[in-house]
mmCIF file of C-alpha atoms in Angstrom:
data_model
loop_
_atom_site.group_PDB
_atom_site.id
_atom_site.type_symbol
_atom_site.label_atom_id
_atom_site.label_comp_id
_atom_site.label_asym_id
_atom_site.label_seq_id
_atom_site.Cartn_x
_atom_site.Cartn_y
_atom_site.Cartn_z
ATOM 1 C CA UNK Z 1 -18.581 15.412 -13.508
ATOM 2 C CA UNK Z 2 -20.705 12.544 -12.248
ATOM 3 C CA UNK Z 3 -19.879 10.989 -8.905
ATOM 4 C CA UNK Z 4 -20.409 7.648 -10.666
ATOM 5 C CA UNK Z 5 -16.810 7.967 -11.836
ATOM 6 C CA UNK Z 6 -15.788 7.154 -8.250
ATOM 7 C CA UNK Z 7 -18.081 4.134 -7.970
ATOM 8 C CA UNK Z 8 -16.447 0.725 -7.526
ATOM 9 C CA UNK Z 9 -19.696 -1.203 -7.784
ATOM 10 C CA UNK Z 10 -19.151 -4.598 -9.374
ATOM 11 C CA UNK Z 11 -15.382 -4.571 -8.861
ATOM 12 C CA UNK Z 12 -13.342 -6.998 -6.819
ATOM 13 C CA UNK Z 13 -10.473 -5.630 -4.756
ATOM 14 C CA UNK Z 14 -7.721 -7.081 -2.591
ATOM 15 C CA UNK Z 15 -6.047 -5.119 0.201
ATOM 16 C CA UNK Z 16 -2.975 -6.748 1.729
ATOM 17 C CA UNK Z 17 -2.254 -5.651 5.271
ATOM 18 C CA UNK Z 18 -5.979 -4.941 5.443
ATOM 19 C CA UNK Z 19 -6.510 -6.204 8.969
ATOM 20 C CA UNK Z 20 -5.485 -2.989 10.692
ATOM 21 C CA UNK Z 21 -3.984 0.466 10.319
ATOM 22 C CA UNK Z 22 -3.811 2.129 6.923
ATOM 23 C CA UNK Z 23 -4.752 -1.057 5.087
ATOM 24 C CA UNK Z 24 -7.970 -1.390 7.052
ATOM 25 C CA UNK Z 25 -8.835 2.246 6.347
ATOM 26 C CA UNK Z 26 -8.246 1.716 2.624
ATOM 27 C CA UNK Z 27 -10.368 -1.447 2.658
ATOM 28 C CA UNK Z 28 -13.181 0.485 4.347
ATOM 29 C CA UNK Z 29 -13.024 3.190 1.675
ATOM 30 C CA UNK Z 30 -13.108 0.731 -1.219
ATOM 31 C CA UNK Z 31 -16.007 -1.179 0.349
ATOM 32 C CA UNK Z 32 -17.951 2.041 0.933
ATOM 33 C CA UNK Z 33 -17.469 2.888 -2.752
ATOM 34 C CA UNK Z 34 -19.148 -0.407 -3.671
ATOM 35 C CA UNK Z 35 -16.305 -2.867 -4.221
ATOM 36 C CA UNK Z 36 -16.249 -6.409 -2.914
ATOM 37 C CA UNK Z 37 -13.049 -6.397 -0.875
ATOM 38 C CA UNK Z 38 -10.785 -9.181 0.344
ATOM 39 C CA UNK Z 39 -8.807 -8.051 3.392
ATOM 40 C CA UNK Z 40 -5.583 -10.028 3.664
ATOM 41 C CA UNK Z 41 -3.305 -10.410 6.677
ATOM 42 C CA UNK Z 42 -1.179 -13.082 8.322
ATOM 43 C CA UNK Z 43 -3.366 -12.972 11.434
ATOM 44 C CA UNK Z 44 -6.790 -14.578 11.081
ATOM 45 C CA UNK Z 45 -8.166 -12.693 14.089
ATOM 46 C CA UNK Z 46 -7.234 -9.335 12.523
ATOM 47 C CA UNK Z 47 -8.863 -9.974 9.147
ATOM 48 C CA UNK Z 48 -11.950 -11.570 10.648
ATOM 49 C CA UNK Z 49 -12.445 -8.608 12.989
ATOM 50 C CA UNK Z 50 -11.854 -6.158 10.162
ATOM 51 C CA UNK Z 51 -14.292 -7.921 7.841
ATOM 52 C CA UNK Z 52 -16.945 -8.111 10.547
ATOM 53 C CA UNK Z 53 -16.697 -4.383 11.128
ATOM 54 C CA UNK Z 54 -16.533 -3.256 7.501
ATOM 55 C CA UNK Z 55 -19.702 -4.733 6.017
ATOM 56 C CA UNK Z 56 -21.194 -7.640 4.107
ATOM 57 C CA UNK Z 57 -19.055 -7.032 1.006
ATOM 58 C CA UNK Z 58 -15.747 -7.637 2.826
ATOM 59 C CA UNK Z 59 -14.114 -11.080 2.842
ATOM 60 C CA UNK Z 60 -11.386 -12.108 5.343
ATOM 61 C CA UNK Z 61 -8.385 -14.016 3.986
ATOM 62 C CA UNK Z 62 -5.606 -15.076 6.347
ATOM 63 C CA UNK Z 63 -2.339 -15.556 4.451
ATOM 64 C CA UNK Z 64 1.274 -14.448 4.583
ATOM 65 C CA UNK Z 65 1.874 -12.632 1.293
ATOM 66 C CA UNK Z 66 5.649 -12.740 1.812
ATOM 67 C CA UNK Z 67 5.811 -16.527 1.784
ATOM 68 C CA UNK Z 68 4.218 -19.111 -0.412
ATOM 69 C CA UNK Z 69 3.332 -19.290 -4.070
ATOM 70 C CA UNK Z 70 1.834 -16.163 -5.645
ATOM 71 C CA UNK Z 71 -0.360 -18.177 -8.009
ATOM 72 C CA UNK Z 72 -1.857 -20.154 -5.137
ATOM 73 C CA UNK Z 73 -2.479 -16.967 -3.165
ATOM 74 C CA UNK Z 74 -4.225 -15.282 -6.093
ATOM 75 C CA UNK Z 75 -6.294 -18.447 -6.599
ATOM 76 C CA UNK Z 76 -7.444 -18.102 -2.971
ATOM 77 C CA UNK Z 77 -8.177 -14.405 -3.445
ATOM 78 C CA UNK Z 78 -10.289 -15.087 -6.529
ATOM 79 C CA UNK Z 79 -12.135 -17.889 -4.762
ATOM 80 C CA UNK Z 80 -12.921 -15.614 -1.815
ATOM 81 C CA UNK Z 81 -14.037 -12.766 -4.071
ATOM 82 C CA UNK Z 82 -16.032 -14.983 -6.400
ATOM 83 C CA UNK Z 83 -14.145 -13.927 -9.517
ATOM 84 C CA UNK Z 84 -11.033 -12.261 -10.934
ATOM 85 C CA UNK Z 85 -9.264 -9.443 -9.115
ATOM 86 C CA UNK Z 86 -9.827 -5.973 -10.597
ATOM 87 C CA UNK Z 87 -7.964 -3.897 -8.003
ATOM 88 C CA UNK Z 88 -5.054 -4.783 -5.719
ATOM 89 C CA UNK Z 89 -3.699 -2.531 -2.980
ATOM 90 C CA UNK Z 90 -0.375 -3.467 -1.420
ATOM 91 C CA UNK Z 91 -0.589 -2.122 2.138
ATOM 92 C CA UNK Z 92 1.293 -4.858 4.023
ATOM 93 C CA UNK Z 93 4.587 -3.559 5.317
ATOM 94 C CA UNK Z 94 7.175 -3.692 8.088
ATOM 95 C CA UNK Z 95 9.868 -1.420 9.479
ATOM 96 C CA UNK Z 96 13.175 -1.960 11.267
ATOM 97 C CA UNK Z 97 15.148 0.922 12.749
ATOM 98 C CA UNK Z 98 18.904 0.648 13.174
ATOM 99 C CA UNK Z 99 21.908 2.770 12.140
ATOM 100 C CA UNK Z 100 23.136 1.865 8.665
ATOM 101 C CA UNK Z 101 26.561 0.730 9.840
ATOM 102 C CA UNK Z 102 24.959 -1.724 12.260
ATOM 103 C CA UNK Z 103 21.949 -2.783 10.185
ATOM 104 C CA UNK Z 104 21.200 -6.471 10.675
ATOM 105 C CA UNK Z 105 21.430 -8.557 7.481
ATOM 106 C CA UNK Z 106 18.416 -10.720 8.320
ATOM 107 C CA UNK Z 107 16.291 -7.649 9.039
ATOM 108 C CA UNK Z 108 17.373 -6.144 5.728
ATOM 109 C CA UNK Z 109 16.223 -9.261 3.896
ATOM 110 C CA UNK Z 110 12.937 -9.405 5.839
ATOM 111 C CA UNK Z 111 12.008 -5.773 5.141
ATOM 112 C CA UNK Z 112 12.836 -6.029 1.425
ATOM 113 C CA UNK Z 113 10.973 -9.346 1.119
ATOM 114 C CA UNK Z 114 7.762 -8.032 2.683
ATOM 115 C CA UNK Z 115 7.775 -4.446 1.407
ATOM 116 C CA UNK Z 116 9.080 -4.923 -2.127
ATOM 117 C CA UNK Z 117 9.388 -8.503 -3.350
ATOM 118 C CA UNK Z 118 6.001 -9.722 -2.102
ATOM 119 C CA UNK Z 119 3.958 -6.914 -3.691
ATOM 120 C CA UNK Z 120 5.817 -7.332 -6.967
ATOM 121 C CA UNK Z 121 5.145 -11.074 -7.060
ATOM 122 C CA UNK Z 122 1.453 -10.590 -6.331
ATOM 123 C CA UNK Z 123 1.042 -7.810 -8.898
ATOM 124 C CA UNK Z 124 2.990 -9.892 -11.399
ATOM 125 C CA UNK Z 125 0.510 -12.752 -10.988
ATOM 126 C CA UNK Z 126 -2.620 -10.570 -10.901
ATOM 127 C CA UNK Z 127 -1.338 -8.551 -13.858
ATOM 128 C CA UNK Z 128 -0.550 -11.672 -15.869
ATOM 129 C CA UNK Z 129 -4.109 -12.922 -15.417
ATOM 130 C CA UNK Z 130 -5.581 -9.528 -16.300
ATOM 131 C CA UNK Z 131 -3.465 -9.320 -19.462
ATOM 132 C CA UNK Z 132 -4.290 -12.891 -20.487
ATOM 133 C CA UNK Z 133 -8.003 -12.195 -19.998
ATOM 134 C CA UNK Z 134 -7.935 -8.805 -21.722
ATOM 135 C CA UNK Z 135 -9.270 -7.183 -18.544
ATOM 136 C CA UNK Z 136 -8.566 -3.741 -17.161
ATOM 137 C CA UNK Z 137 -7.060 -3.351 -13.724
ATOM 138 C CA UNK Z 138 -5.726 -0.945 -11.143
ATOM 139 C CA UNK Z 139 -2.690 -1.791 -9.004
ATOM 140 C CA UNK Z 140 -1.965 0.499 -6.067
ATOM 141 C CA UNK Z 141 1.293 0.278 -4.134
ATOM 142 C CA UNK Z 142 1.641 1.942 -0.743
ATOM 143 C CA UNK Z 143 4.857 3.933 -0.747
ATOM 144 C CA UNK Z 144 6.087 6.356 1.879
ATOM 145 C CA UNK Z 145 7.791 9.675 2.427
ATOM 146 C CA UNK Z 146 10.909 7.563 1.937
ATOM 147 C CA UNK Z 147 9.884 6.836 -1.644
ATOM 148 C CA UNK Z 148 11.096 10.386 -2.317
ATOM 149 C CA UNK Z 149 13.449 11.269 0.546
ATOM 150 C CA UNK Z 150 15.359 9.676 3.400
ATOM 151 C CA UNK Z 151 15.036 9.428 7.162
ATOM 152 C CA UNK Z 152 17.711 8.242 9.606
ATOM 153 C CA UNK Z 153 18.026 4.640 10.797
ATOM 154 C CA UNK Z 154 15.734 3.201 8.131
ATOM 155 C CA UNK Z 155 18.028 1.979 5.352
ATOM 156 C CA UNK Z 156 16.008 -1.114 4.409
ATOM 157 C CA UNK Z 157 12.646 0.634 4.641
ATOM 158 C CA UNK Z 158 13.914 3.542 2.516
ATOM 159 C CA UNK Z 159 15.381 1.141 -0.040
ATOM 160 C CA UNK Z 160 12.144 -0.855 -0.202
ATOM 161 C CA UNK Z 161 9.868 2.159 -0.576
ATOM 162 C CA UNK Z 162 12.154 3.761 -3.151
ATOM 163 C CA UNK Z 163 11.955 0.444 -4.974
ATOM 164 C CA UNK Z 164 8.164 0.520 -4.745
ATOM 165 C CA UNK Z 165 8.112 3.815 -6.641
ATOM 166 C CA UNK Z 166 10.404 2.263 -9.238
ATOM 167 C CA UNK Z 167 7.977 -0.638 -9.629
ATOM 168 C CA UNK Z 168 5.066 1.766 -10.031
ATOM 169 C CA UNK Z 169 6.832 3.521 -12.895
ATOM 170 C CA UNK Z 170 8.065 0.332 -14.564
ATOM 171 C CA UNK Z 171 4.820 -1.652 -14.375
ATOM 172 C CA UNK Z 172 2.880 1.372 -15.560
ATOM 173 C CA UNK Z 173 5.187 1.757 -18.543
ATOM 174 C CA UNK Z 174 4.800 -1.904 -19.461
ATOM 175 C CA UNK Z 175 1.098 -2.383 -18.747
ATOM 176 C CA UNK Z 176 -0.818 0.886 -19.057
ATOM 177 C CA UNK Z 177 -1.123 0.602 -22.848
ATOM 178 C CA UNK Z 178 -2.870 -2.726 -22.285
ATOM 179 C CA UNK Z 179 -5.452 -1.508 -19.800
ATOM 180 C CA UNK Z 180 -3.720 -1.873 -16.438
ATOM 181 C CA UNK Z 181 -2.963 1.301 -14.515
ATOM 182 C CA UNK Z 182 -0.323 1.227 -11.789
ATOM 183 C CA UNK Z 183 0.029 3.953 -9.175
ATOM 184 C CA UNK Z 184 1.211 4.490 -5.638
ATOM 185 C CA UNK Z 185 0.120 6.368 -2.534
ATOM 186 C CA UNK Z 186 2.812 7.915 -0.354
ATOM 187 C CA UNK Z 187 1.470 8.405 3.163
ATOM 188 C CA UNK Z 188 3.061 10.907 5.497
ATOM 189 C CA UNK Z 189 2.921 10.267 9.232
ATOM 190 C CA UNK Z 190 -0.225 8.495 10.396
ATOM 191 C CA UNK Z 191 -0.534 6.918 13.819
ATOM 192 C CA UNK Z 192 -0.423 3.147 13.315
ATOM 193 C CA UNK Z 193 1.391 0.200 14.877
ATOM 194 C CA UNK Z 194 4.212 0.756 12.376
ATOM 195 C CA UNK Z 195 4.841 4.343 13.537
ATOM 196 C CA UNK Z 196 4.074 3.974 17.247
ATOM 197 C CA UNK Z 197 7.761 4.268 18.181
ATOM 198 C CA UNK Z 198 7.834 7.749 16.644
ATOM 199 C CA UNK Z 199 4.717 8.893 18.452
ATOM 200 C CA UNK Z 200 6.000 7.542 21.761
ATOM 201 C CA UNK Z 201 9.153 9.686 21.553
ATOM 202 C CA UNK Z 202 8.033 13.174 22.655
ATOM 203 C CA UNK Z 203 11.036 15.008 21.208
ATOM 204 C CA UNK Z 204 10.803 13.209 17.881
ATOM 205 C CA UNK Z 205 7.039 13.642 17.823
ATOM 206 C CA UNK Z 206 7.343 17.413 18.082
ATOM 207 C CA UNK Z 207 10.127 17.558 15.510
ATOM 208 C CA UNK Z 208 7.955 15.649 13.029
ATOM 209 C CA UNK Z 209 4.922 17.803 13.760
ATOM 210 C CA UNK Z 210 6.904 20.985 13.182
ATOM 211 C CA UNK Z 211 7.915 19.648 9.749
ATOM 212 C CA UNK Z 212 4.330 19.259 8.481
ATOM 213 C CA UNK Z 213 2.871 22.411 6.854
ATOM 214 C CA UNK Z 214 -0.686 21.416 7.812
ATOM 215 C CA UNK Z 215 0.406 21.298 11.445
ATOM 216 C CA UNK Z 216 -1.027 17.870 12.252
ATOM 217 C CA UNK Z 217 -0.585 14.178 11.611
ATOM 218 C CA UNK Z 218 -2.920 12.232 9.356
ATOM 219 C CA UNK Z 219 -5.858 10.060 10.394
ATOM 220 C CA UNK Z 220 -5.939 6.640 8.664
ATOM 221 C CA UNK Z 221 -9.324 7.303 7.057
ATOM 222 C CA UNK Z 222 -7.789 10.272 5.219
ATOM 223 C CA UNK Z 223 -5.959 7.806 2.987
ATOM 224 C CA UNK Z 224 -9.161 6.191 1.728
ATOM 225 C CA UNK Z 225 -10.094 8.931 -0.740
ATOM 226 C CA UNK Z 226 -6.808 8.609 -2.605
ATOM 227 C CA UNK Z 227 -7.282 4.841 -2.865
ATOM 228 C CA UNK Z 228 -10.854 5.164 -4.160
ATOM 229 C CA UNK Z 229 -9.702 7.730 -6.729
ATOM 230 C CA UNK Z 230 -6.869 5.541 -8.014
ATOM 231 C CA UNK Z 231 -9.030 2.410 -8.062
ATOM 232 C CA UNK Z 232 -11.920 4.049 -9.918
ATOM 233 C CA UNK Z 233 -12.613 5.465 -13.375
ATOM 234 C CA UNK Z 234 -12.087 8.953 -11.931
ATOM 235 C CA UNK Z 235 -8.360 8.306 -12.437
ATOM 236 C CA UNK Z 236 -8.659 6.715 -15.890
ATOM 237 C CA UNK Z 237 -5.784 8.842 -17.270
ATOM 238 C CA UNK Z 238 -3.617 8.613 -14.142
ATOM 239 C CA UNK Z 239 -0.819 6.060 -14.138
ATOM 240 C CA UNK Z 240 2.786 5.773 -13.006
ATOM 241 C CA UNK Z 241 2.266 8.301 -10.202
ATOM 242 C CA UNK Z 242 3.080 8.374 -6.496
ATOM 243 C CA UNK Z 243 0.302 10.433 -4.921
ATOM 244 C CA UNK Z 244 1.686 11.914 -1.720
ATOM 245 C CA UNK Z 245 -0.836 12.174 1.138
ATOM 246 C CA UNK Z 246 1.445 13.818 3.668
ATOM 247 C CA UNK Z 247 0.018 17.121 4.877
ATOM 248 C CA UNK Z 248 2.429 18.960 2.566
ATOM 249 C CA UNK Z 249 5.637 17.423 3.948
ATOM 250 C CA UNK Z 250 7.324 16.665 0.597
ATOM 251 C CA UNK Z 251 6.182 19.959 -0.936
ATOM 252 C CA UNK Z 252 7.753 22.133 1.773
#
């Protein structure tokens, strides 16, 4: 098998939440595989720093994907990339921890809006343009361990990431026969700003570590290979899947 199957040369990709953490690692992987990549985040300083460090084929775009008009945002993405979007990776996400019986209603709405509604609206708009233009595409949603199982004190996050897996299956069913593949990546525990509270709790840290068959947490760059695979022709017959990158957690 030729390694050219993994090449993203000539393709235009968007990575939301690309200014830091797992999104930045995914953006780096796609850029290294040859794609022109737009890194998107609410914070201009984050995306500008990320773009400066990732290479000449990375474009910074400061926007809040959870607010505003999806069509206008995709217009800005296409303008920054210099053409239509081929690949979109939804890595922007938030967490709120609170017992279910006390879970704040505004936090529930915020988590669902950012983690589930925003990626759907963006993929809906990108997908519509790809279908209208008869172009192929790859949409990659970032799920979670909670796409498949539950953890305490994370009702909204679990609901949103379970919903993400539902979107992956539904959009794949509707679009894959017309050239658009839709998949997800389910990261296990990686040290990022989103999971820092877990890593700061020594007892919880050890409990999590003991649960992972590989005996270690993931490094953000270890997510990049899965993203390149799902974005490229190497995965041309892969759609509707949630690829778990979790050190064996969900298999044990």
